[in-house]
Coordinates of C-alpha atoms in Angstrom, one line a residue:
X1 CA 74.6 95.2 73.2
X2 CA 73.7 98.6 70.8
X3 CA 76.4 101.2 70.4
X4 CA 75.1 104.5 71.0
X5 CA 75.6 108.2 70.1
X6 CA 75.1 111.0 72.9
X7 CA 74.4 113.7 70.8
X8 CA 73.2 117.7 73.0
X9 CA 74.7 121.3 73.2
X10 CA 76.9 122.2 76.0
X11 CA 75.1 125.3 76.7
X12 CA 71.7 123.8 77.2
X13 CA 72.1 120.2 78.9
X14 CA 75.8 119.0 79.5
X15 CA 74.7 118.8 83.0
X16 CA 72.3 115.6 82.2
X17 CA 74.1 114.5 79.7
X18 CA 76.3 113.5 81.6
X19 CA 74.4 111.3 84.1
X20 CA 72.7 110.2 81.5
X21 CA 76.2 109.1 80.1
X22 CA 77.1 107.8 83.7
X23 CA 74.0 105.7 84.1
X24 CA 74.4 104.2 79.9
X25 CA 77.9 103.2 80.8
X26 CA 76.6 100.8 84.4
X27 CA 75.2 98.4 81.8
X28 CA 76.8 98.9 78.6
X29 CA 80.5 99.8 79.2
X30 CA 82.3 103.7 78.6
X31 CA 82.7 102.2 75.2
X32 CA 79.4 101.4 74.3
X33 CA 78.7 105.4 74.3
X34 CA 80.3 107.7 72.4
X35 CA 79.6 111.4 74.4
X36 CA 82.1 114.2 73.8
X37 CA 82.4 116.3 70.6
X38 CA 86.3 117.1 72.4
X39 CA 87.9 113.7 71.4
X40 CA 87.5 115.0 67.6
X41 CA 91.3 114.4 66.3
X42 CA 92.2 118.1 65.3
X43 CA 93.0 119.1 61.9
X44 CA 90.1 116.2 61.0
X45 CA 86.9 117.0 58.9
X46 CA 84.1 116.6 61.7
X47 CA 81.5 116.0 59.5
X48 CA 83.7 113.1 58.1
X49 CA 84.8 111.9 61.1
X50 CA 81.3 112.0 62.8
X51 CA 79.8 110.1 60.0
X52 CA 82.4 108.0 60.4
X53 CA 81.3 107.6 64.2
X54 CA 78.3 107.0 63.4
X55 CA 78.5 104.0 61.0
X56 CA 79.6 102.0 64.2
X57 CA 76.1 102.8 65.9
X58 CA 73.2 101.8 66.8
X59 CA 71.0 104.4 68.6
X60 CA 71.6 108.0 68.6
X61 CA 70.2 110.1 71.5
X62 CA 69.5 113.9 70.5
X63 CA 69.0 115.2 74.6
X64 CA 67.7 117.9 73.6
X65 CA 67.2 121.1 77.1
X66 CA 64.7 124.7 76.4
X67 CA 68.0 126.4 74.6
X68 CA 69.0 123.5 72.2
X69 CA 68.0 125.7 68.8
X70 CA 71.1 127.8 70.2
X71 CA 69.3 130.9 70.7
X72 CA 72.1 133.8 69.8
X73 CA 71.9 137.7 68.8
X74 CA 71.5 136.7 64.6
X75 CA 68.6 134.0 65.8
X76 CA 69.1 130.5 66.1
X77 CA 72.4 128.4 65.7
X78 CA 70.3 125.3 64.7
X79 CA 69.4 126.8 61.3
X80 CA 72.9 127.2 61.0
X81 CA 73.9 124.2 58.5
X82 CA 77.6 124.5 60.2
X83 CA 75.9 124.0 63.6
X84 CA 77.7 120.7 65.4
X85 CA 74.7 119.6 66.5
X86 CA 72.3 120.3 63.2
X87 CA 75.5 118.5 61.9
X88 CA 74.9 114.8 63.6
X89 CA 71.2 115.0 63.8
X90 CA 71.8 115.0 59.8
X91 CA 73.9 112.5 59.8
X92 CA 72.6 110.1 62.1
X93 CA 68.7 110.2 59.3
X94 CA 70.4 110.4 57.0
X95 CA 72.1 106.7 57.4
X96 CA 68.3 105.4 58.9
X97 CA 70.1 105.1 62.9
X98 CA 67.1 105.0 65.2
X99 CA 66.8 108.5 66.7
X100 CA 65.7 109.2 70.5
X101 CA 64.4 112.5 71.4
X102 CA 64.6 113.1 75.1
X103 CA 63.4 116.2 76.5
X104 CA 64.5 117.3 79.5
X105 CA 62.5 118.5 81.9
X106 CA 59.6 120.2 80.4
X107 CA 60.7 120.6 76.8
X108 CA 58.2 120.2 74.2
X109 CA 59.1 118.2 71.0
X110 CA 59.9 121.0 68.6
X111 CA 57.6 120.7 65.2
X112 CA 58.3 120.5 62.1
X113 CA 57.9 124.4 61.3
X114 CA 60.5 124.8 64.1
X115 CA 63.4 122.3 62.7
X116 CA 65.5 123.7 59.2
X117 CA 64.0 121.3 55.9
X118 CA 66.8 118.5 56.6
X119 CA 65.3 118.1 60.8
X120 CA 61.9 117.9 59.3
X121 CA 61.8 114.2 59.9
X122 CA 63.2 114.5 64.2
X123 CA 59.8 115.4 64.9
X124 CA 57.9 112.6 64.4
X125 CA 60.4 111.0 65.9
X126 CA 58.3 109.1 69.2
X127 CA 60.8 111.3 72.2
X128 CA 60.9 110.7 75.8
X129 CA 60.8 113.3 78.9
X130 CA 63.7 112.7 81.3
X131 CA 62.7 115.0 84.6
X132 CA 66.0 116.0 86.6
X133 CA 64.3 115.2 90.4
X134 CA 63.4 112.1 92.2
X135 CA 62.2 110.2 89.3
X136 CA 65.4 111.1 87.2
X137 CA 66.5 107.3 87.4
X138 CA 63.1 105.9 86.4
X139 CA 63.1 107.7 83.7
X140 CA 65.9 106.6 82.6
X141 CA 65.7 103.3 83.1
X142 CA 62.7 103.2 81.2
X143 CA 65.0 105.0 78.0
X144 CA 67.5 101.9 79.0
X145 CA 65.0 99.3 78.4
X146 CA 63.9 100.5 74.9
X147 CA 67.6 100.5 73.9
X148 CA 67.5 97.5 74.9
X149 CA 64.6 96.5 73.0
X150 CA 65.7 97.7 69.8
X151 CA 68.8 96.0 70.3
X152 CA 67.2 92.7 70.5
X153 CA 65.2 93.1 67.1
X154 CA 66.7 93.6 63.7
X155 CA 65.9 97.6 64.3
X156 CA 69.4 98.8 65.0
X157 CA 71.1 97.2 62.5
X158 CA 69.0 99.5 59.5
X159 CA 70.1 100.0 56.6
X160 CA 74.0 98.2 57.5
X161 CA 71.4 94.9 57.6
X162 CA 69.3 95.7 54.4
X163 CA 69.6 92.3 52.1
X164 CA 70.0 93.4 47.9
X165 CA 67.6 94.8 46.2
X166 CA 65.5 96.0 49.1
X167 CA 63.2 98.7 48.9
X168 CA 64.8 101.8 50.6
X169 CA 62.2 103.7 51.3
X170 CA 60.9 101.5 53.7
X171 CA 61.1 102.6 57.4
X172 CA 62.8 100.8 60.1
X173 CA 59.3 101.0 62.2
X174 CA 57.9 99.3 59.2
X175 CA 60.7 96.2 59.2
X176 CA 60.1 96.2 62.9
X177 CA 56.8 95.5 62.0
X178 CA 57.2 92.8 59.5
X179 CA 59.2 91.5 62.1
X180 CA 56.6 90.9 64.3
X181 CA 54.5 87.7 62.8
X182 CA 58.3 85.9 63.2
X183 CA 58.2 86.2 66.6
X184 CA 54.7 85.2 67.0
X185 CA 56.1 81.6 65.6
X186 CA 59.0 81.5 67.4
X187 CA 57.0 81.8 70.5
X188 CA 54.4 79.0 69.1
X189 CA 57.7 76.7 68.4
X190 CA 59.0 77.6 72.3
X191 CA 55.7 76.2 73.3
X192 CA 55.1 73.1 71.9
X193 CA 58.5 72.1 73.1
X194 CA 57.7 73.2 76.6
X195 CA 54.5 71.0 77.1
X196 CA 56.7 68.5 75.0
X197 CA 59.0 68.1 77.2
X198 CA 56.1 68.8 79.7
X199 CA 54.6 65.4 78.6
X200 CA 58.5 63.3 78.6
X201 CA 58.5 64.3 82.7
X202 CA 55.2 62.7 82.9
X203 CA 55.9 59.8 81.6
X204 CA 59.2 58.9 83.1
X205 CA 58.4 58.1 86.5
X206 CA 55.8 55.5 84.8
X207 CA 58.2 53.8 83.2
X208 CA 60.8 54.2 86.2
X209 CA 58.0 52.1 88.3
X210 CA 57.8 49.3 85.0
X211 CA 61.6 48.9 85.1
X212 CA 61.4 48.4 88.9
X213 CA 59.3 45.7 88.9
X214 CA 61.0 43.8 86.0
X215 CA 64.2 43.5 88.2
X216 CA 65.1 39.8 89.5
X217 CA 65.0 39.2 92.8
X218 CA 67.7 39.4 94.5
X219 CA 68.7 36.3 96.9
X220 CA 68.4 37.2 101.0
X221 CA 71.6 38.7 102.3
X222 CA 72.8 36.1 105.7
X223 CA 72.2 38.4 109.1
X224 CA 75.0 38.7 111.3
X225 CA 77.8 38.0 108.5
X226 CA 79.6 40.9 108.7
X227 CA 80.9 42.7 105.1
X228 CA 84.4 43.7 105.0
X229 CA 84.6 45.2 102.1
X230 CA 87.8 47.0 100.5
X231 CA 86.2 49.0 97.7
X232 CA 84.1 52.1 98.5
X233 CA 82.5 52.4 101.4
X234 CA 78.6 53.3 99.9
X235 CA 76.6 53.3 103.4
X236 CA 76.9 52.3 107.7
X237 CA 77.3 49.0 107.7
X238 CA 77.8 46.9 111.2
X239 CA 81.5 45.7 109.6
X240 CA 84.4 47.4 112.4
X241 CA 87.7 47.5 111.6
X242 CA 89.7 45.3 113.9
X243 CA 91.6 47.3 116.0
X244 CA 95.1 47.5 116.5
X245 CA 96.6 46.5 119.5
X246 CA 97.7 49.9 121.2
X247 CA 101.3 49.6 122.8
X248 CA 101.5 50.1 126.9
X249 CA 102.8 53.5 127.7
X250 CA 105.9 52.9 130.1
X251 CA 106.9 55.0 132.6
X252 CA 110.3 56.8 132.0
X253 CA 111.8 54.0 134.9
X254 CA 110.5 51.3 132.7
X255 CA 111.1 52.6 129.2
X256 CA 114.8 53.1 130.5
X257 CA 115.4 49.7 132.3
X258 CA 116.9 49.2 135.4
X259 CA 120.6 51.4 134.6
X260 CA 118.5 54.1 134.2
X261 CA 118.0 54.0 138.0
X262 CA 121.1 55.3 139.9
X263 CA 121.6 53.0 142.7
X264 CA 121.3 54.8 146.4
X265 CA 123.8 55.7 148.5
X266 CA 123.6 53.8 151.9
X267 CA 122.1 55.5 154.7
X268 CA 123.6 55.6 158.3
X269 CA 121.9 54.0 160.9
X270 CA 121.8 56.4 164.0
X271 CA 123.2 54.7 166.9
X272 CA 122.7 55.3 170.7
X273 CA 126.1 56.4 172.4
X274 CA 126.2 53.2 173.6
X275 CA 126.8 51.6 169.4
X276 CA 128.3 54.7 168.5
X277 CA 132.0 54.6 170.5
X278 CA 131.5 50.7 169.8
X279 CA 134.3 48.3 171.0
X280 CA 137.6 50.4 171.5
X281 CA 136.3 52.3 169.3
X282 CA 137.3 55.9 171.3
X283 CA 139.6 54.5 173.6
X284 CA 142.8 56.2 174.4
X285 CA 145.6 53.9 174.2
X286 CA 146.2 51.6 176.9
X287 CA 143.1 52.2 178.7
X288 CA 139.6 50.4 178.1
X289 CA 137.4 50.9 176.4
X290 CA 132.9 52.1 176.9
X291 CA 132.3 47.9 176.4
X292 CA 135.1 47.1 178.1
X293 CA 133.8 48.4 181.2
X294 CA 130.5 47.3 180.5
X295 CA 131.1 44.1 180.2
X296 CA 133.2 44.5 183.4
X297 CA 132.1 42.6 186.9
X298 CA 130.3 45.3 189.5
X299 CA 133.7 45.4 192.4
X300 CA 135.7 46.6 189.2
X301 CA 133.9 49.6 188.6
X302 CA 132.0 50.0 191.6
X303 CA 128.0 49.0 192.6
X304 CA 127.0 51.9 191.8
X305 CA 128.4 51.0 188.1
X306 CA 126.8 47.5 187.4
X307 CA 122.4 47.6 187.3
X308 CA 121.2 44.6 190.1
X309 CA 120.3 41.1 188.5
X310 CA 116.8 40.5 187.2
X311 CA 114.8 36.7 187.3
X312 CA 115.3 33.8 185.3
X313 CA 113.9 33.8 181.7
X314 CA 111.4 31.1 180.3
X315 CA 114.4 28.1 180.0
X316 CA 115.1 28.3 183.5
X317 CA 118.8 30.1 182.5
X318 CA 119.5 33.8 184.4
X319 CA 119.3 36.4 181.7
X320 CA 122.3 38.5 180.6
X321 CA 122.5 41.4 183.1
X322 CA 121.5 45.1 180.2
X323 CA 124.2 47.6 179.8
X324 CA 123.0 50.3 182.3
X325 CA 122.4 53.6 180.0
X326 CA 124.5 57.1 181.5
X327 CA 124.0 60.0 181.5
X328 CA 126.3 62.9 179.3
X329 CA 128.5 63.1 182.3
X330 CA 129.3 59.5 183.5
X331 CA 129.6 58.7 180.0
X332 CA 131.9 62.1 179.7
X333 CA 133.5 60.9 183.4
X334 CA 134.7 57.3 181.8
X335 CA 136.5 58.9 179.0
X336 CA 138.6 60.6 181.2
X337 CA 136.7 64.4 179.5
X338 CA 136.2 66.9 181.2
X339 CA 132.3 68.4 181.2
X340 CA 131.9 71.6 180.1
X341 CA 128.8 73.4 181.6
X342 CA 126.2 75.0 178.7
X343 CA 126.5 78.4 177.5
X344 CA 123.6 81.1 177.3
X345 CA 123.7 81.9 173.6
X346 CA 124.1 85.5 173.7
X347 CA 121.5 87.9 171.2
X348 CA 123.1 88.9 168.0
X349 CA 124.5 92.3 167.7
X350 CA 123.0 94.1 165.2
X351 CA 124.3 96.9 162.7
X352 CA 122.5 99.8 161.7
X353 CA 121.3 99.1 158.8
X354 CA 120.3 95.4 159.9
X355 CA 118.0 97.7 162.8
X356 CA 116.2 99.7 160.3
X357 CA 115.2 97.0 158.4
X358 CA 113.7 94.6 161.1
X359 CA 111.4 97.8 161.9
X360 CA 111.0 98.1 158.3
X361 CA 112.3 101.5 157.6
X362 CA 115.3 101.8 154.5
X363 CA 118.6 102.8 155.0
X364 CA 119.0 106.6 153.1
X365 CA 122.8 106.2 151.6
X366 CA 124.3 109.9 152.1
X367 CA 123.5 111.6 148.9
X368 CA 125.9 112.9 146.3
X369 CA 126.4 116.4 145.5
X370 CA 124.4 116.9 142.7
X371 CA 125.8 119.4 139.8
X372 CA 124.1 122.2 138.8
X373 CA 121.4 122.2 135.7
X374 CA 119.9 118.5 137.1
X375 CA 116.3 117.8 138.9
X376 CA 116.3 116.3 141.5
X377 CA 113.7 113.4 141.8
X378 CA 111.8 111.8 144.8
X379 CA 113.5 108.1 145.5
X380 CA 112.1 105.4 143.6
X381 CA 111.2 107.6 140.5
X382 CA 112.7 108.1 137.3
X383 CA 116.6 109.3 136.9
X384 CA 117.3 113.0 136.6
X385 CA 115.9 114.6 132.9
X386 CA 118.4 117.1 131.4
X387 CA 116.6 120.3 130.8
X388 CA 115.3 120.7 127.0
X389 CA 115.7 121.8 123.8
X390 CA 112.9 124.4 122.5
X391 CA 111.1 122.8 120.4
X392 CA 110.4 124.7 117.3
X393 CA 106.6 125.5 116.9
X394 CA 104.6 122.5 114.8
X395 CA 102.1 123.5 112.6
X396 CA 99.2 123.6 112.6
X397 CA 96.8 120.1 112.0
X398 CA 93.7 121.7 111.1
X399 CA 91.8 125.2 111.2
X400 CA 89.0 127.6 111.3
X401 CA 87.9 130.1 108.9
X402 CA 86.1 134.0 109.3
X403 CA 83.1 132.1 108.5
X404 CA 83.3 128.9 111.1
X405 CA 84.4 126.8 107.9
X406 CA 87.0 124.0 109.1
X407 CA 89.9 122.7 107.1
X408 CA 92.2 119.7 108.3
X409 CA 95.7 119.4 107.2
X410 CA 96.8 116.6 104.4
X411 CA 100.2 115.6 104.4
X412 CA 102.9 115.5 101.9
X413 CA 102.6 111.7 100.1
X414 CA 102.3 108.7 97.3
X415 CA 99.3 107.2 96.2
X416 CA 98.1 104.9 93.0
X417 CA 95.7 107.6 91.0
X418 CA 92.9 105.8 88.8
X419 CA 92.3 102.2 88.2
X420 CA 93.5 99.0 87.2
X421 CA 93.5 98.1 83.5
X422 CA 91.5 94.8 84.7
X423 CA 89.0 96.6 86.3
X424 CA 86.9 96.1 83.5
X425 CA 83.7 98.7 85.0
X426 CA 86.3 101.8 85.2
X427 CA 86.0 103.8 81.9
X428 CA 89.1 104.5 79.6
X429 CA 89.4 108.1 81.3
X430 CA 90.7 106.2 84.9
X431 CA 93.8 104.5 82.9
X432 CA 96.1 103.9 83.2
X433 CA 96.5 103.7 86.6
X434 CA 99.4 105.3 88.2
X435 CA 101.6 106.4 90.7
X436 CA 101.1 109.8 91.5
X437 CA 103.0 111.9 95.1
X438 CA 102.2 115.2 96.4
X439 CA 105.1 116.8 97.9
X440 CA 103.3 120.5 99.4
X441 CA 100.8 119.7 102.5
X442 CA 97.8 121.8 102.1
X443 CA 95.0 122.7 104.5
X444 CA 91.5 120.7 102.6
X445 CA 87.8 121.6 104.1
X446 CA 86.5 119.0 105.9
X447 CA 83.1 119.3 104.2
X448 CA 81.4 120.8 101.2
X449 CA 81.0 124.7 101.5
X450 CA 77.2 125.2 102.3
X451 CA 74.7 127.8 101.7
X452 CA 75.4 129.6 105.2
X453 CA 79.0 130.4 103.8
X454 CA 77.9 131.2 100.6
X455 CA 75.8 133.6 101.0
X456 CA 77.9 135.0 104.0
X457 CA 80.5 135.6 101.7
X458 CA 79.0 136.0 98.5
X459 CA 75.4 137.5 99.5
X460 CA 73.0 135.1 97.8
X461 CA 72.5 131.5 98.1
X462 CA 71.7 130.2 94.2
X463 CA 70.7 126.8 95.4
X464 CA 67.6 125.1 94.3
X465 CA 67.6 122.9 98.0
X466 CA 66.9 125.2 100.6
X467 CA 65.9 124.5 104.1
X468 CA 69.2 124.7 106.0
X469 CA 72.0 126.9 106.0
X470 CA 73.6 123.5 106.2
X471 CA 72.8 122.0 103.2
X472 CA 76.0 121.7 100.6
X473 CA 75.7 125.1 97.8
X474 CA 74.7 123.6 94.5
X475 CA 73.5 125.2 91.2
X476 CA 77.3 127.1 90.9
X477 CA 79.5 127.0 88.3
X478 CA 83.6 126.5 87.9
X479 CA 83.3 130.0 87.9
X480 CA 81.3 130.9 90.4
X481 CA 83.5 128.3 93.2
X482 CA 87.0 130.4 92.2
X483 CA 85.3 133.8 92.8
X484 CA 83.9 132.5 95.7
X485 CA 87.6 131.5 96.7
X486 CA 88.9 135.3 95.7
X487 CA 86.5 137.1 98.0
X488 CA 86.8 134.5 101.1
X489 CA 91.0 135.4 100.5
X490 CA 90.1 139.1 100.4
X491 CA 87.8 139.0 103.4
X492 CA 90.7 137.6 105.2
X493 CA 93.2 139.8 103.8
X494 CA 94.7 136.7 101.5
X495 CA 96.3 137.1 98.9
X496 CA 94.1 136.1 96.4
X497 CA 95.1 133.3 94.1
X498 CA 93.4 133.3 90.9
X499 CA 93.3 136.2 88.8
X500 CA 89.6 136.2 87.6
X501 CA 89.2 139.0 84.2
X502 CA 85.5 137.9 82.7
X503 CA 85.8 133.5 82.2
X504 CA 89.5 134.0 81.4
X505 CA 91.0 132.8 84.8
X506 CA 94.9 131.9 85.8
X507 CA 96.9 131.5 88.7
X508 CA 98.3 134.3 90.9
X509 CA 100.1 131.9 93.2
X510 CA 98.4 133.8 96.7
X511 CA 98.2 132.9 99.5
X512 CA 94.3 132.9 99.6
X513 CA 91.8 129.3 99.2
X514 CA 91.9 127.9 96.2
X515 CA 89.9 124.8 94.6
X516 CA 91.8 121.4 95.0
X517 CA 93.6 119.7 91.8
X518 CA 92.2 116.5 90.5
X519 CA 95.5 115.2 92.1
X520 CA 94.9 116.6 95.5
X521 CA 90.8 115.7 95.5
X522 CA 92.0 111.6 95.4
X523 CA 95.0 111.7 96.9
X524 CA 93.0 113.8 100.3
X525 CA 89.2 111.0 99.5
X526 CA 91.2 107.7 99.2
X527 CA 92.8 109.0 102.8
X528 CA 95.7 106.2 102.5
X529 CA 93.1 103.6 101.5
X530 CA 93.8 101.2 97.5
X531 CA 90.2 99.6 97.7
X532 CA 87.6 100.1 95.4
X533 CA 85.5 102.7 98.0
X534 CA 88.1 104.4 100.4
X535 CA 86.3 102.1 103.3
X536 CA 86.7 98.6 101.4
X537 CA 85.1 96.8 98.2
X538 CA 82.0 96.0 99.2
X539 CA 79.2 97.9 98.0
X540 CA 76.7 97.3 100.4
X541 CA 78.1 99.2 103.1
X542 CA 78.0 102.6 101.2
X543 CA 75.2 103.9 102.1
X544 CA 76.3 104.5 105.7
X545 CA 79.6 106.5 104.0
X546 CA 77.6 108.1 101.1
X547 CA 74.5 110.6 100.1
X548 CA 73.3 109.0 96.5
X549 CA 70.8 107.5 94.0
X550 CA 69.8 104.9 96.3
X551 CA 69.2 106.4 99.9
X552 CA 68.8 110.4 98.9
X553 CA 65.2 111.0 98.0
X554 CA 65.8 112.8 95.4
X555 CA 67.7 115.9 97.7
X556 CA 70.4 116.9 99.0
X557 CA 71.1 116.7 102.8
X558 CA 72.8 118.4 105.9
X559 CA 76.8 118.6 106.0
X560 CA 78.2 115.7 108.5
X561 CA 75.6 113.3 108.7
X562 CA 77.4 110.2 107.0
X563 CA 80.7 108.5 108.2
X564 CA 83.7 110.3 108.1
X565 CA 87.3 109.0 105.1
X566 CA 90.3 108.0 108.0
X567 CA 91.7 111.5 107.6
X568 CA 88.1 113.1 108.4
X569 CA 87.1 114.3 105.8
X570 CA 82.9 114.1 105.3
X571 CA 80.4 113.8 102.3
X572 CA 84.2 113.5 100.1
X573 CA 81.3 110.7 97.7
X574 CA 78.0 111.9 97.5
X575 CA 75.3 114.4 98.0
X576 CA 77.3 116.7 95.4
X577 CA 79.4 116.5 93.0
X578 CA 82.4 118.9 93.4
X579 CA 84.7 121.4 91.3
X580 CA 88.2 120.7 91.0
X581 CA 90.8 123.5 89.4
X582 CA 92.5 120.9 86.9
X583 CA 91.0 121.0 83.1
X584 CA 89.8 117.8 82.1
X585 CA 91.0 114.9 79.1
X586 CA 90.1 112.2 78.6
X587 CA 93.3 110.7 77.8
X588 CA 95.1 112.6 80.0
X589 CA 96.3 109.8 82.6
X590 CA 97.8 107.8 78.9
X591 CA 99.6 110.8 78.0
X592 CA 103.2 111.5 78.1
X593 CA 102.5 114.9 79.8
X594 CA 100.9 113.3 82.7
X595 CA 102.9 114.2 85.9
X596 CA 103.4 112.0 88.0
X597 CA 105.2 114.6 90.8
X598 CA 102.1 117.6 92.1
X599 CA 100.1 117.1 88.1
X600 CA 98.8 120.3 87.5
X601 CA 96.2 119.2 84.8
X602 CA 95.9 119.6 81.1
X603 CA 96.9 123.3 79.9
X604 CA 94.0 123.3 78.2
X605 CA 90.4 121.7 77.3
X606 CA 86.8 122.8 77.1
X607 CA 85.8 121.9 80.3
X608 CA 87.0 121.5 84.1
X609 CA 87.2 117.7 86.1
X610 CA 84.3 117.7 89.3
X611 CA 84.0 114.7 91.1
X612 CA 83.0 112.5 93.6
X613 CA 79.0 112.0 93.0
X614 CA 76.2 112.9 94.0
X615 CA 72.8 112.9 95.5
X616 CA 71.2 111.8 92.3
X617 CA 74.5 109.1 91.0
X618 CA 74.4 105.4 91.0
X619 CA 77.1 103.5 93.0
X620 CA 79.1 103.1 89.8
X621 CA 79.9 106.6 89.9
X622 CA 80.8 107.5 94.0
X623 CA 84.0 105.6 92.8
X624 CA 87.3 107.6 94.3
X625 CA 88.6 107.1 91.1
X626 CA 85.7 107.8 88.7
X627 CA 85.2 111.3 86.7
X628 CA 83.9 113.2 85.0
X629 CA 83.2 117.3 84.2
X630 CA 81.2 120.1 83.1
X631 CA 81.8 123.6 81.3
X632 CA 83.4 125.6 83.3
X633 CA 79.9 127.6 83.5
X634 CA 77.2 125.5 84.1
X635 CA 75.4 125.0 87.3
X636 CA 73.3 122.1 88.2
X637 CA 71.6 120.6 90.9
X638 CA 74.4 118.2 92.0
X639 CA 76.9 120.4 90.8
X640 CA 79.3 122.1 94.4
X641 CA 82.6 122.9 95.7
X642 CA 84.8 122.7 98.2
X643 CA 87.9 124.7 99.3
X644 CA 92.0 124.5 99.7
X645 CA 94.4 126.6 100.9
X646 CA 97.9 126.6 101.1
X647 CA 99.6 125.7 103.8
X648 CA 101.9 128.9 105.2

């Protein structure tokens, strides 16, 4: 894939150049695009360094806006031989690289009369117009396809691929036209190969049928014979493997044997009174037993003791006399005992507790005197609670200020900032991933600053997309954002956080409103997550949370319409990019000066950070780790901000 040099003038087209860079990084990767002159090492010759970079590039993009020539009081910057943009374009033309003018909006292509002589050849280059509105992605996709075509041809090799003795006056476009006949021969050869392949595929079934007809017939297999195969099983057959005999399931007694069942104790036989007394069982010494008494003649016991004689049985023998069953009184008389009359059962006397239980009532024990200071509670309730100590006042979880702006408290914590080294899609500016600790709580607006809120403080609305006060404000620079913070602080009688002197901004350290630092912004955006997006790694769900290029219809949308993150913050990704407080340094994460505790950002640079992506961004740019930047004075229709505040 071709390596690209992206040239632009900061005061003219920094914002749109950044968007083009983001789009090119998706298919090509960030290492394939040279974009920022801030990466030029200090102390080196700028022209020599640019020429060395161009020696590794294949395509040169010249982003041209209405002020590309650089109008100044003394003339035009492009007429100055020391102008950086002029040096870049001259070096690309000198090396013979394909130079593509990218015209922003309705900018016209400069003519030869508009350019210094060293840049006159630029006027003859085929240009591409890129709209900043709804057709931006369509136009940039066209640019990407054009670069891919250049990469596939010999054109991108330029002078580096010329053989010895080649005619240096021959233009690159002539080389491209000379390569076209070779491509025709290539297409013809490919067509012949496809035709030959089709013939082979057509003849293959005929050969298969002929080979089948020449095979020897196989003898028929006998029917009903099971086939017991010990190799692989290649389909259902009639063979059924023999079933292993299943062991009989035993009950516990059978399994353990007779010894497992304990012997049963013999149950005593229930006897009648006569048997219970038994021969001599209950007789006193020297007295006849009940059995002896029953066996005596009637005259011995009296006529009442003997039952009448029964008839003879079937054998003609007289039946044995049956003993008469005595009543309990007679039995006790025979035993010499005295009958005791039956006592009537006396009702049991209940105590007071049993009496109350019988009535369904509960006894209440006498209460001990309670010490002073305890609270008595109803029976069955919780134990007595001692008086609570007065608690210190809890900090506010959220607040609503004088213009209706809602802010939520963000608690201190730690998180992993940036992207892991094995993430091939992440830019170098996002690496290395490192642990960062936020030690102080702060408030952060749950929404981006709206047009209505900006109008209430600043008295104007610079936005391009209008129609509702709830739309996020855009077309605001970093300087506009910090000025808004100071004016809102003064309006609410707070000490302004910034000290502003025209374009010089320093931190005064007041308790007023401010922009979040880059670390605070990513910490709040992630909301405790470690995935690619705050809601997970599934990019197909991005549209539920974010207004971006695929669903925005090329415009901003009212705040709060998408799902918030876990900490209740809306539109942290998409809708408009959000300015942060920090200066931007691509290599800041890798520098020893990068602080892991409340990092303040680089001490000085040329750009300020903005984060989160916008309505025109691709999904790749709408990641919490993605970093972008712009000049502090840049204003674009995709740039807005949200405010933070010190926790008092």
